[in-house]
Coordinates of C-alpha atoms and ligand atoms in Angstrom, one line a residue:
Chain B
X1 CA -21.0 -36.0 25.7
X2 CA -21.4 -35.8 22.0
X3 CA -19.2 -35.0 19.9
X4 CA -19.3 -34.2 15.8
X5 CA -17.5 -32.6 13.5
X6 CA -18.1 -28.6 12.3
X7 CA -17.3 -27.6 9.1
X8 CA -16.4 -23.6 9.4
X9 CA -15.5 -21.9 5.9
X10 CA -14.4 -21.4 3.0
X11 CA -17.6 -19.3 2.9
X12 CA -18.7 -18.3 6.4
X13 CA -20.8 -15.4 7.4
X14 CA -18.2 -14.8 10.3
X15 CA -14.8 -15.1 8.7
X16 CA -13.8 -11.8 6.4
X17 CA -12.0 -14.3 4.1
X18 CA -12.0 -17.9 3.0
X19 CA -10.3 -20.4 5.4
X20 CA -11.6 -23.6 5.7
X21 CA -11.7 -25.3 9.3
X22 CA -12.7 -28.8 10.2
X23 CA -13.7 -28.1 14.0
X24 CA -14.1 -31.3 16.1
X25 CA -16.8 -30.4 18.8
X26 CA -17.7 -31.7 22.0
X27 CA -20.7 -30.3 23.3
X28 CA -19.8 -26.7 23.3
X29 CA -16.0 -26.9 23.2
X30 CA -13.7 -27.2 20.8
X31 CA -11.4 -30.3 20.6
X32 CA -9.5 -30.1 17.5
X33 CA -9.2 -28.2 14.4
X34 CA -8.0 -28.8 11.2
X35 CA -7.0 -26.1 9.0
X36 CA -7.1 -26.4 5.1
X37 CA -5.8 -23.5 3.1
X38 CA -5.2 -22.6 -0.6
X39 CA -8.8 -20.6 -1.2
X40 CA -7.5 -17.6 -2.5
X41 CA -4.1 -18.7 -4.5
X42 CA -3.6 -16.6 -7.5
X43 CA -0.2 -17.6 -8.3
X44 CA 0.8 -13.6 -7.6
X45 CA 5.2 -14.9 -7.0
X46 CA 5.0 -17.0 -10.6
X47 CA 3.1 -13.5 -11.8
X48 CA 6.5 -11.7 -10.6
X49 CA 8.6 -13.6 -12.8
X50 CA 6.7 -12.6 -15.8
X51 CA 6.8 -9.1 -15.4
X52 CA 9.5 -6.1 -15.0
X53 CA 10.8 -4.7 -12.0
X54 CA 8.7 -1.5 -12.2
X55 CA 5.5 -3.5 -13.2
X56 CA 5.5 -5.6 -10.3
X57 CA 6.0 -1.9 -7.5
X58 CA 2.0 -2.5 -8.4
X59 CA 1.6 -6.0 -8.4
X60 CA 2.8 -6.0 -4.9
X61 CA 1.0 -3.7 -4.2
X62 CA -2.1 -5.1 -4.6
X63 CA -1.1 -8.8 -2.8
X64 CA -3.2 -7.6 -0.1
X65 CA -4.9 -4.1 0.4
X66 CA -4.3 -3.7 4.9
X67 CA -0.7 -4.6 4.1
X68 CA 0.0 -2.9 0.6
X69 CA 3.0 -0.7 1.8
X70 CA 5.1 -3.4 3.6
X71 CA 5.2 -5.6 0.5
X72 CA 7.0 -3.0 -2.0
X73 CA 8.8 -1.4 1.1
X74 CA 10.4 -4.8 1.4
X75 CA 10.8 -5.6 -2.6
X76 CA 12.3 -2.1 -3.0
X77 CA 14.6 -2.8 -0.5
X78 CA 15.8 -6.0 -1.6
X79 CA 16.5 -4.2 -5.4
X80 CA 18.4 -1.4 -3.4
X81 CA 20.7 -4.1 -1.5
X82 CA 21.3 -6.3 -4.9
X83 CA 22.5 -2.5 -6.4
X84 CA 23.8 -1.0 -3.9
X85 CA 21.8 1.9 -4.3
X86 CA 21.8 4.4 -1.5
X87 CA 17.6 5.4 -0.4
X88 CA 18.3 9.4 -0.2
X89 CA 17.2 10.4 3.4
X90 CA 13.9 12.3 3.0
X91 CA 12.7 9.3 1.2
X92 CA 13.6 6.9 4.1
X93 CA 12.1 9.3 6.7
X94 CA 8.9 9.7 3.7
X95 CA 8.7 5.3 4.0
X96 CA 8.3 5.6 7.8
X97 CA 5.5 8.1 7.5
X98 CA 4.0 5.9 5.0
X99 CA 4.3 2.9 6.7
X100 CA 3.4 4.3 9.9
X101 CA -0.2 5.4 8.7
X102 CA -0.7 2.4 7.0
X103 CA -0.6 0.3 10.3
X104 CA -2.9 3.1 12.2
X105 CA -5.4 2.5 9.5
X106 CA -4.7 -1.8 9.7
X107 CA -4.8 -2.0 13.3
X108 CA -8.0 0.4 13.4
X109 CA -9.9 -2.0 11.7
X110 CA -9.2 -4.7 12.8
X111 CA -10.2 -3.7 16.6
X112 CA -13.1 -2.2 14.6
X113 CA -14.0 -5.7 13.8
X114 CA -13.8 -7.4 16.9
X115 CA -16.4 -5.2 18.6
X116 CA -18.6 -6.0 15.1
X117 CA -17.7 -9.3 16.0
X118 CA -18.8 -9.0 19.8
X119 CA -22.1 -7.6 18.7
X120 CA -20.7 -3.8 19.7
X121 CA -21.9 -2.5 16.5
X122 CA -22.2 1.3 17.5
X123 CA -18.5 1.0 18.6
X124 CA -17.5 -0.4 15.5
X125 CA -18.8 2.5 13.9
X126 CA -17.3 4.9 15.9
X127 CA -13.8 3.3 15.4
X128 CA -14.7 2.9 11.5
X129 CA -15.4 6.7 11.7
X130 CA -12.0 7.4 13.6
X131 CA -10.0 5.4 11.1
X132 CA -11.6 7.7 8.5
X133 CA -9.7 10.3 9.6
X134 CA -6.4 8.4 8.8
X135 CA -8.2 7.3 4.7
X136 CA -8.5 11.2 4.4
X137 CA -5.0 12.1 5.2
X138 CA -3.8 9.0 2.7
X139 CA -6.0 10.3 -0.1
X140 CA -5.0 13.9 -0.2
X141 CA -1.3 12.6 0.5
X142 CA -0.8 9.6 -1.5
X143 CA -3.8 9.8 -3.6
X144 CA -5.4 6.8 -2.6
X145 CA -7.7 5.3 0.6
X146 CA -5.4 2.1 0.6
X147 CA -3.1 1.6 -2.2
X148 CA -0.7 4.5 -1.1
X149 CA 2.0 4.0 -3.9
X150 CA 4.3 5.8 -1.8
X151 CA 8.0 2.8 -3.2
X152 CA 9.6 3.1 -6.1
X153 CA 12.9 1.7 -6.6
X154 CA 15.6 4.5 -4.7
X155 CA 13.2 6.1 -3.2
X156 CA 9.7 7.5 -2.7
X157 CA 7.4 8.9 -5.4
X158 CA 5.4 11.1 -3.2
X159 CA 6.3 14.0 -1.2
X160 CA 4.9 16.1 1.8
X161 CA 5.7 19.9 1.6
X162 CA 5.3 22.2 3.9
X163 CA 1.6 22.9 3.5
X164 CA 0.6 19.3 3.8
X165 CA 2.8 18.8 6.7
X166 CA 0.5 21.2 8.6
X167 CA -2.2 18.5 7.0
X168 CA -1.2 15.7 8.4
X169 CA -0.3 17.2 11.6
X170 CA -4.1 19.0 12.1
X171 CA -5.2 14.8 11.0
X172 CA -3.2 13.4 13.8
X173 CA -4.2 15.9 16.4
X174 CA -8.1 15.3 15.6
X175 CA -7.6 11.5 15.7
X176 CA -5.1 11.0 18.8
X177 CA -7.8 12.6 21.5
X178 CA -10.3 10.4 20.0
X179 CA -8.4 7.1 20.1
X180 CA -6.9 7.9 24.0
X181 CA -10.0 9.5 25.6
X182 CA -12.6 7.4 23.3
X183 CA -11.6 4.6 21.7
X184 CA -8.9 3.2 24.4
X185 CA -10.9 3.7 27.7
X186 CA -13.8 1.6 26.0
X187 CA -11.7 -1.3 25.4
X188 CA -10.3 -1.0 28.4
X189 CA -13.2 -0.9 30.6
X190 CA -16.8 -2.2 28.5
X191 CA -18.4 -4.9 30.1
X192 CA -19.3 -6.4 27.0
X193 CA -15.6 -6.3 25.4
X194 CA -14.1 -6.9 28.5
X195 CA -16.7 -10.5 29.0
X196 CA -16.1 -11.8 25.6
X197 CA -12.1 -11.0 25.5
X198 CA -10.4 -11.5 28.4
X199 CA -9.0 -15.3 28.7
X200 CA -10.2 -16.0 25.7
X201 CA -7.9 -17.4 22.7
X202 CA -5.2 -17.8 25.5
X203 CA -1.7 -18.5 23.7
X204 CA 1.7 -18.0 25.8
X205 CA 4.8 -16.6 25.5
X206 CA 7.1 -20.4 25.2
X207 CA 4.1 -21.2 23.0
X208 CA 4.5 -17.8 20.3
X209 CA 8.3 -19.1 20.1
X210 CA 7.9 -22.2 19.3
X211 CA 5.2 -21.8 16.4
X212 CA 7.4 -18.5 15.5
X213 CA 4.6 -16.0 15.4
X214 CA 5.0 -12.6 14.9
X215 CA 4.1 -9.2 15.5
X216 CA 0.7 -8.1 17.8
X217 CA 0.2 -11.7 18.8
X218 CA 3.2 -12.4 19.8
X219 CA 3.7 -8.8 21.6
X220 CA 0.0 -9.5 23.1
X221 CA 1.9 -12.3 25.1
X222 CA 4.8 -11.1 26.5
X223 CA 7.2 -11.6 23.5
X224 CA 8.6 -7.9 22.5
X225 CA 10.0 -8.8 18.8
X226 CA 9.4 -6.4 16.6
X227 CA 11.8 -6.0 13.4
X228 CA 11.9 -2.2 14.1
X229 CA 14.2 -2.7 16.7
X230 CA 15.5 -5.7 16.3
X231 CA 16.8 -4.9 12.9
X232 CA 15.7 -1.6 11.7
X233 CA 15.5 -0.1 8.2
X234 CA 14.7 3.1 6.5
X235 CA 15.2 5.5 10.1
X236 CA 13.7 3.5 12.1
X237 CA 17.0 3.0 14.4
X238 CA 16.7 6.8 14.9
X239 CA 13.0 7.4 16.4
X240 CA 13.6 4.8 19.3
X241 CA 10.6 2.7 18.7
X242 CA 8.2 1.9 21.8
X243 CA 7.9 -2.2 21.4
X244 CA 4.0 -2.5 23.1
X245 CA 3.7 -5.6 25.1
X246 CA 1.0 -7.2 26.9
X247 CA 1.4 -10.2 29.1
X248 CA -1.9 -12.4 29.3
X249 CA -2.2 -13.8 25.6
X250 CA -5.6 -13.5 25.6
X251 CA -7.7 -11.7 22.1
X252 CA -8.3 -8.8 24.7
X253 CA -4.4 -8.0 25.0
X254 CA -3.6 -8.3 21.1
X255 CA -6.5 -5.9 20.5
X256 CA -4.6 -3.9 23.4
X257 CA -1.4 -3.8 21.8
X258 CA -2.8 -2.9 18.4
X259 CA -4.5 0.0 19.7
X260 CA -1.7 1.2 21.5
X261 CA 0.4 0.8 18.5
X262 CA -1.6 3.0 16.6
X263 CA -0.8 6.0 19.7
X264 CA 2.9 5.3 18.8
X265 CA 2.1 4.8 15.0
X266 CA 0.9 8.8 15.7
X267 CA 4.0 9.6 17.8
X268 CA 6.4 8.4 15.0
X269 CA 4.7 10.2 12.4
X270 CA 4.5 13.1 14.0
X271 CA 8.4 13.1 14.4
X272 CA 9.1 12.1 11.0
X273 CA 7.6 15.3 9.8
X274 CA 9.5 17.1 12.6
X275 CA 12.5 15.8 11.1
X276 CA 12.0 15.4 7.5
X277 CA 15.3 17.0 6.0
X278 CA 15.8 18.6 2.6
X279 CA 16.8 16.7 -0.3
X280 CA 15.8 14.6 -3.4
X281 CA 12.7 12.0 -3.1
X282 CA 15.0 8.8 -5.3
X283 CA 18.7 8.0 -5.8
X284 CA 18.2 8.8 -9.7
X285 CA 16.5 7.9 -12.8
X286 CA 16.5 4.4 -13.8
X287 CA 18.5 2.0 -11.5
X288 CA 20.3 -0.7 -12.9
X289 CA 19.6 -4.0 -11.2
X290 CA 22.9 -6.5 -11.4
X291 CA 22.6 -10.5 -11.1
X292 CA 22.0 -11.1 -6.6
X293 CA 20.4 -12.1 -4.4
X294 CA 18.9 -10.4 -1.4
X295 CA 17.0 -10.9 1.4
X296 CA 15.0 -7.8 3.8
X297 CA 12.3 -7.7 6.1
X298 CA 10.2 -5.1 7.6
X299 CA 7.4 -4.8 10.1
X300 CA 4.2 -5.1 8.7
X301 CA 1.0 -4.2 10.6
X302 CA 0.8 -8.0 11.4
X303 CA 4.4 -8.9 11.9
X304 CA 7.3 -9.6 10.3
X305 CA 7.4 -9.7 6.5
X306 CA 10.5 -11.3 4.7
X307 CA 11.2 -10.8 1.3
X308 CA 13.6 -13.1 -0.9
X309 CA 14.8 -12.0 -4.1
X310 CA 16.8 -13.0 -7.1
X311 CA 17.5 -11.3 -10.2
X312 CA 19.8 -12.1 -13.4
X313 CA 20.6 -8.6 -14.8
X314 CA 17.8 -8.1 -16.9
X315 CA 14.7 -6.2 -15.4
X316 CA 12.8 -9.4 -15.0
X317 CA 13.2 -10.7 -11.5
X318 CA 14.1 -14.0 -11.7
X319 CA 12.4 -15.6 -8.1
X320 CA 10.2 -13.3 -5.9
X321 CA 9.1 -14.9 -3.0
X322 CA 8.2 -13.8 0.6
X323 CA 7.0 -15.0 4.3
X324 CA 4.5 -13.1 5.4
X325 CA 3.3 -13.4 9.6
X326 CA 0.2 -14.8 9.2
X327 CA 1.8 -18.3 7.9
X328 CA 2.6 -18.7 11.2
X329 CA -0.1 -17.1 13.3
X330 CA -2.9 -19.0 11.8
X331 CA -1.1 -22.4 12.7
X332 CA -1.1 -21.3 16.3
X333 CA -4.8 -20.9 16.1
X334 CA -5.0 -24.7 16.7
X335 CA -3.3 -23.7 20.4
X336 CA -5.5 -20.7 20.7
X337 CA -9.1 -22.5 20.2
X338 CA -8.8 -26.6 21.4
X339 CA -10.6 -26.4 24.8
X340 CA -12.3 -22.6 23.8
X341 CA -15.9 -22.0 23.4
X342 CA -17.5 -22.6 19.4
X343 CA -19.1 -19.4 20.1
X344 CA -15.5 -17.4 20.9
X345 CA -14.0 -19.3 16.9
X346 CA -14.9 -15.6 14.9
X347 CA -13.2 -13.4 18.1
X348 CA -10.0 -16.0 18.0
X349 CA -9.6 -15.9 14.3
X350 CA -9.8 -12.3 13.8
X351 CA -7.9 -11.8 17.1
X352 CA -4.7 -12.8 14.9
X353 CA -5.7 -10.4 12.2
X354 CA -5.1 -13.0 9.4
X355 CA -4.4 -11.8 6.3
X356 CA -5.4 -14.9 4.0
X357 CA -4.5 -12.8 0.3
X358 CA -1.2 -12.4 1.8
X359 CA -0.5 -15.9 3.1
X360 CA -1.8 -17.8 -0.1
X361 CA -1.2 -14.9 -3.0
Chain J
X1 CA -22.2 4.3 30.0
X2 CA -19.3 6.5 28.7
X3 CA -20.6 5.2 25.2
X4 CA -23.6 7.4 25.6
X5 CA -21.5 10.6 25.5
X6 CA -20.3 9.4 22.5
X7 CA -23.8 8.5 21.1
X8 CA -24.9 12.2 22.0
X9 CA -21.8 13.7 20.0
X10 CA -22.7 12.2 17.1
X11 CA -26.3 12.9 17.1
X12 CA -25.4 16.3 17.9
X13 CA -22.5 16.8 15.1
X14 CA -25.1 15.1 12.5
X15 CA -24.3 12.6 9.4
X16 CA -20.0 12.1 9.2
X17 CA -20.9 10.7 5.7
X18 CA -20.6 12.6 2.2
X19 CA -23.8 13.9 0.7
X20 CA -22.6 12.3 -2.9
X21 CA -24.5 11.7 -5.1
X22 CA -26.4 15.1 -3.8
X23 CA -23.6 16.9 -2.9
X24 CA -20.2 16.8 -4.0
X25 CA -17.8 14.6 -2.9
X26 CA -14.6 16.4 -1.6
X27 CA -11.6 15.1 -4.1
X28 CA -8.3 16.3 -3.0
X29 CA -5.6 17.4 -5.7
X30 CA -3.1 14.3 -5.4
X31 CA -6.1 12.3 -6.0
X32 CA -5.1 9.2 -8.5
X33 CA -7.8 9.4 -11.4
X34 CA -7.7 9.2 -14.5
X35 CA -4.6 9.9 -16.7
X36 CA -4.4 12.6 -18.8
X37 CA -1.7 12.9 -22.0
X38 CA -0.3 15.8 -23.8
X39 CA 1.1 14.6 -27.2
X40 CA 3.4 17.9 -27.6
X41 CA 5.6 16.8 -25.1
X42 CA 5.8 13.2 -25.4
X43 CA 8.7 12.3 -26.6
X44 CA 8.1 8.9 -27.3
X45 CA 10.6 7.3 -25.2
X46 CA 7.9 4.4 -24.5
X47 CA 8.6 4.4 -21.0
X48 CA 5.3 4.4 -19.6
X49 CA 4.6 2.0 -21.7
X50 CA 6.9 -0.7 -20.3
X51 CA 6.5 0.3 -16.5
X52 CA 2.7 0.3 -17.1
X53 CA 1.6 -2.9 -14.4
X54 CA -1.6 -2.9 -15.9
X55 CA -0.7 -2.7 -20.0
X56 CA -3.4 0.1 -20.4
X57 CA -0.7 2.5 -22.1
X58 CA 0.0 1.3 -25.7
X59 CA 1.9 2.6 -28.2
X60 CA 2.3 2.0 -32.3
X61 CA 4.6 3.5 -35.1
X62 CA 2.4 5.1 -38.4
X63 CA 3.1 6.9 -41.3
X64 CA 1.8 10.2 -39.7
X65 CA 3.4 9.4 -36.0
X66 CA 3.6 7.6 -32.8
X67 CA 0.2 6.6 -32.3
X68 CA -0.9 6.7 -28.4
X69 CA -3.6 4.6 -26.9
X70 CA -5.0 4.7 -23.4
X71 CA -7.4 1.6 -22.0
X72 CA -8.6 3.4 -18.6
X73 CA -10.7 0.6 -18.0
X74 CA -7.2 -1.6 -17.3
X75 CA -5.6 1.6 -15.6
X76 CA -4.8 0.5 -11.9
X77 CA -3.8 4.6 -11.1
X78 CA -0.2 3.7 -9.7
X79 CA 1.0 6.2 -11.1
X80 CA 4.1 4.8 -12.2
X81 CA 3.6 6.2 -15.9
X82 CA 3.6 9.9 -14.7
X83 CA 7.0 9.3 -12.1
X84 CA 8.8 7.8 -15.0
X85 CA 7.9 10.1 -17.7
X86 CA 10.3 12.4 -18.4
X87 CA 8.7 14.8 -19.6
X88 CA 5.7 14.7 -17.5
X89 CA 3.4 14.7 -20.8
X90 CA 1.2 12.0 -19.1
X91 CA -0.1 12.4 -16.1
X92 CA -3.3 11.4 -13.5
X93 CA -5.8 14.1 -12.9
X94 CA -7.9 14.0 -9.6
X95 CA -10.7 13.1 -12.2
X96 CA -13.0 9.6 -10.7
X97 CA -16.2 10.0 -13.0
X98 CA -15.1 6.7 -14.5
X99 CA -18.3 4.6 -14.0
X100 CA -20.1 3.8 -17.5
X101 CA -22.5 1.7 -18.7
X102 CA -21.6 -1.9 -19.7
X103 CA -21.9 -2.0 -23.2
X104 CA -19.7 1.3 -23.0
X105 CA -17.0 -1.0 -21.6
X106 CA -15.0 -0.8 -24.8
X107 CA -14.9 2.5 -25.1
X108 CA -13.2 4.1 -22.6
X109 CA -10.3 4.2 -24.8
X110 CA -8.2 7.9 -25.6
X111 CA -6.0 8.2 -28.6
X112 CA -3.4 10.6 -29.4
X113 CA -0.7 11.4 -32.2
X114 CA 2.7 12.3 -31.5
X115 CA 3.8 13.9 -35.0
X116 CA 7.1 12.9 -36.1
X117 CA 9.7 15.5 -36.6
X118 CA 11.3 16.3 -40.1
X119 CA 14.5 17.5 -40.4
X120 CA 14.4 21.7 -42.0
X121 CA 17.3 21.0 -43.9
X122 CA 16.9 17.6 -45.7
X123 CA 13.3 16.3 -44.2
X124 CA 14.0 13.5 -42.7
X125 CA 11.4 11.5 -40.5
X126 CA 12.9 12.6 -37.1
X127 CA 11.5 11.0 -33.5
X128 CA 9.5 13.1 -31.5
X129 CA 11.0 15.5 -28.7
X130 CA 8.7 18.5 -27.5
X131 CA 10.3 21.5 -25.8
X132 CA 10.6 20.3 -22.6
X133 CA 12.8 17.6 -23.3
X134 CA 15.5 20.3 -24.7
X135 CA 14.2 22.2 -21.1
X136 CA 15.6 19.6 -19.0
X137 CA 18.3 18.6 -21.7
X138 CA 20.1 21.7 -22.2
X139 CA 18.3 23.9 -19.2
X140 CA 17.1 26.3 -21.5
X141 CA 17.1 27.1 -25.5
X142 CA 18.2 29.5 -27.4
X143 CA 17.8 30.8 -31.4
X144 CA 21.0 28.2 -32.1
X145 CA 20.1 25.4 -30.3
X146 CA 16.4 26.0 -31.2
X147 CA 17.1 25.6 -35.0
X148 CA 19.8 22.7 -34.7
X149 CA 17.0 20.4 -32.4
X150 CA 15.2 20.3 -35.5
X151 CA 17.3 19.0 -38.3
X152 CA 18.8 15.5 -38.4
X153 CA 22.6 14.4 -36.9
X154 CA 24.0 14.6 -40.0
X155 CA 22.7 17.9 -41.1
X156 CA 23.2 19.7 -37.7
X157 CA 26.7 18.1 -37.5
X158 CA 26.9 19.6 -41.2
X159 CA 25.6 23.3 -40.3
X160 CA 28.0 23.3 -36.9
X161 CA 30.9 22.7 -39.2
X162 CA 30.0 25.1 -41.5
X163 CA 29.0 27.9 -39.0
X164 CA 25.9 28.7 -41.0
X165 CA 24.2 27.7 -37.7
X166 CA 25.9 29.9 -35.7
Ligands
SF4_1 S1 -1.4 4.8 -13.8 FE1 -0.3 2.8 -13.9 S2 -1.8 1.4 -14.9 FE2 -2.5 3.5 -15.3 S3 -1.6 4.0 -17.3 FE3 -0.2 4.7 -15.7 S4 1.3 3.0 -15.4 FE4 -0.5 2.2 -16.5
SF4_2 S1 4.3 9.9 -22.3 FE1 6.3 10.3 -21.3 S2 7.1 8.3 -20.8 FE2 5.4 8.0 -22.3 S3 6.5 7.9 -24.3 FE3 5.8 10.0 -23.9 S4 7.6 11.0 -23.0 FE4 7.9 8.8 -22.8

């Protein structure tokens, strides 16, 4: 059989950001791949040196747009631990609500694209159009379709009164029936979903420890981590998380998992604004941040995000730097392809949801 | 087969888009747009100027005040600026008519004054600080404290002792 070698990227009509892959072919399969990264570096950790503590609530921000509330959820918390400052309680129960709609709206697209992806295109519509539903409710909340700007150091600076929390509860209830009779079934049952998905981009459980991966690919294989139980923050320890696991490993189950993530995304939401108590929104004006060190993670919509930070006393941190999932779940694409289709490379590589801004900043 | 349900919903529920630029577009209130600054209750305590990520907010010292510049072409809307302001005298509106042309690029620039203060008894130049900033300092005003905010530390330490301010 012949064999040759495929390059795939930096620019590729089927990847949604620049990765660069050397793919060694034989006929139709894939015998090796070779990854090259560094595309998109923009040097975004040396930028957090040069800047003050409050400049760089934004800078994180915009690291990447489908995780922007993880990455200042983590750097505030990190400040708040070198401190000692104590996040007032509506604002933790405020960060869950944000980060909650944050991975509805992140996991929504990204099953979007996988029936783009599969050819599907009138389903990824309908999902896009679902998903809206969720960029409403973050624009008349936060302000914003993706940037919510919900952290600030102690707290939040957002709030939901009573009014809006009707809001938010009228959004949920239009988008849950949609996503469990609709969107779920489909996925659950297409032929055409079901034929492209299912075995495909197989990965297991032994194999997600080893390469460490995180979040819905490792939980679409059997492996139920998930830093909101296994070391919660903000109030997470108090809304007994459902960890969503499938067992096959396949792209099919990850896109599972993420969709059922998004049903327990509404659940949580819905019980944060149950719950929300009374009280201030930060633990005061201006924080003053000591000389430490501190390190936090949270669960971001593609897995765990760690955050390491070191300051001197003055308002200029003196190291930022962070781990984010997809380090580790693009590495494990090499398991997921060699012996897979050329034709099933796009549905492998978005099945891990990379986030390439994130990974190379 | 179940996807042609769904195919006969929509058709029947018609466009989900916006009819912008026909229509209008819905904007909801918390919508970050463009800022907005009141120079009568700045205070010029600078503090939007330092948290600003983006270095839109600039501010100099005149002869005739604090001068107050605003780049909303290098406004990112975090809306760290309005949090931290004390006073709330700079704020984002819901306002995202910000397209121009490109050779307008330069000018999407606001300025403001903040007049300097001068004390009533001997007129010296005297920082800024509108009536809100007594409002959340001293929770409300009255005729005292209203004349004594306006002249220097010395000369209010000078009327207190004397009573003449009382
Ligand atoms: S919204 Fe942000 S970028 Fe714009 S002026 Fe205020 S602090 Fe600066
Ligand atoms: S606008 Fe507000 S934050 Fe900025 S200098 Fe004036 S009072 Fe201070």
């Amino acid at each position: 059989m012949k064999s040759f070698d495929m390059p795939v990227g930096p620019l590729h009509l089927s990847l949604e950001e620049p990765m660069y892959f050397r793919i060694d072919v034989e006929g139709e399969e894939v015998a090796g791949i070779e990854i090259t990264a560094g595309h998109v570096h923009r040097g975004i950790e040396y930028l957090t040196a040069k800047r003050n503590i409050y400049q760089n609530l934004a800078l994180i921000e915009r690291v990447c747009s489908l995780c922007s509330n993880s990455h200042p959820q983590a750097y505030c918390m990190g400040l708040e631990k070198i401190a000692g400052i104590e996040v007032p309680e509506r604002a933790q129960y405020l960060r869950v609500i944000a980060d909650e709609i944050k991975r509805a709206a992140s996991n929504m697209f990204n099953v979007a694209i996988l029936a783009h992806i599969v050819g599907f295109e009138s389903l990824f519509m309908h999902v896009m159009e679902a998903r809206e539903i969720m960029q409403d409710t973050k624009e008349t909340v936060f302000g914003n379709r993706m940037d919510l700007a919900a952290n600030v150091i102690g707290g939040v600076k957002f709030d939901i009164a009573e009014d809006r929390i009707a809001y938010v509860i009228a959004q949920l209830n239009k988008l849950e029936p949609i996503l469990v009779k609709e969107i779920i079934p489909l996925y659950e049952t297409n032929s055409s979903i079901l034929s492209r998905t299912r075995g495909v981009g197989l990965i297991n459980r032994d194999q997600c420890i080893d390469y460490g991966l995180m979040g819905p690919v490792a939980r679409g294989s059997g492996y139920a981590y998930d830093v909101r139980t296994a070391a919660p923050y903000a109030v997470y320890d108090r809304l007994d998380v459902e960890v969503i696991t499938y067992p096959d490993g396949d792209v099919w189950s990850r896109a599972m998992v993420r969709l059922k993530e998004v049903v327990e995304a509404i659940r949580l939401m819905r019980l944060c604004l149950r719950e929300l108590p009374e009280g201030p929104l930060t633990a005061g004006p201006l924080p003053f941040i000591p000389a430490g060190e501190a390190i936090t993670k949270v669960e971001a919509p593609r897995g765990e995000l760690i955050y390491y930070l070191k300051t001197d006393g003055t308002d200029i941190p003196a190291r930022v730097k962070w781990r984010v999932p997809t380090y580790m779940n693009w590495d494990a694409l090499e398991v997921m392809m060699v012996g897979g289709r050329i034709s099933d490379i796009p549905l492998i590589v978005n099945s891990i949801d990379p986030c390439i801004s994130c990974t190379e900043r | 087969m179940a996807f042609l349900k769904i195919l006969f919903d929509n058709l029947r529920e018609g466009p989900a888009t916006e009819a912008f630029p026909f229509g209008e577009a819905a904007t909801p209130d918390a919508y970050r747009g463009k800022v907005t600054f009141d120079e009568t209750n700045c205070v010029g305590c600078n503090m939007c100027e330092h948290v600003c990520a983006g270095g839109a907010i600039r501010f100099s010292e005149k002869e005739d005040g604090l001068h107050f510049l605003i780049w909303h072409n290098t406004c990112i809307s975090c809306g760290l600026c309005a949090h931290y302001c004390p006073t709330k005298a700079i704020k984002l509106s819901n306002d995202w008519h910000l397209s121009h042309l490109q050779e307008e690029k330069y000018e999407q620039v606001d300025h403001a004054v903040v007049p300097y203060r001068h004390c009533t008894s001997c007129g010296e130049r005297l920082q800024p600080g509108g009536p809100m900033l007594h409002q959340l300092a001293f929770k409300g005003t009255n005729p005292r404290s209203q004349r004594l905010m306006n002249m220097c530390p010395d000369c209010r330490r000078k009327a207190s002792y004397s009573g003449e301010a009382l």
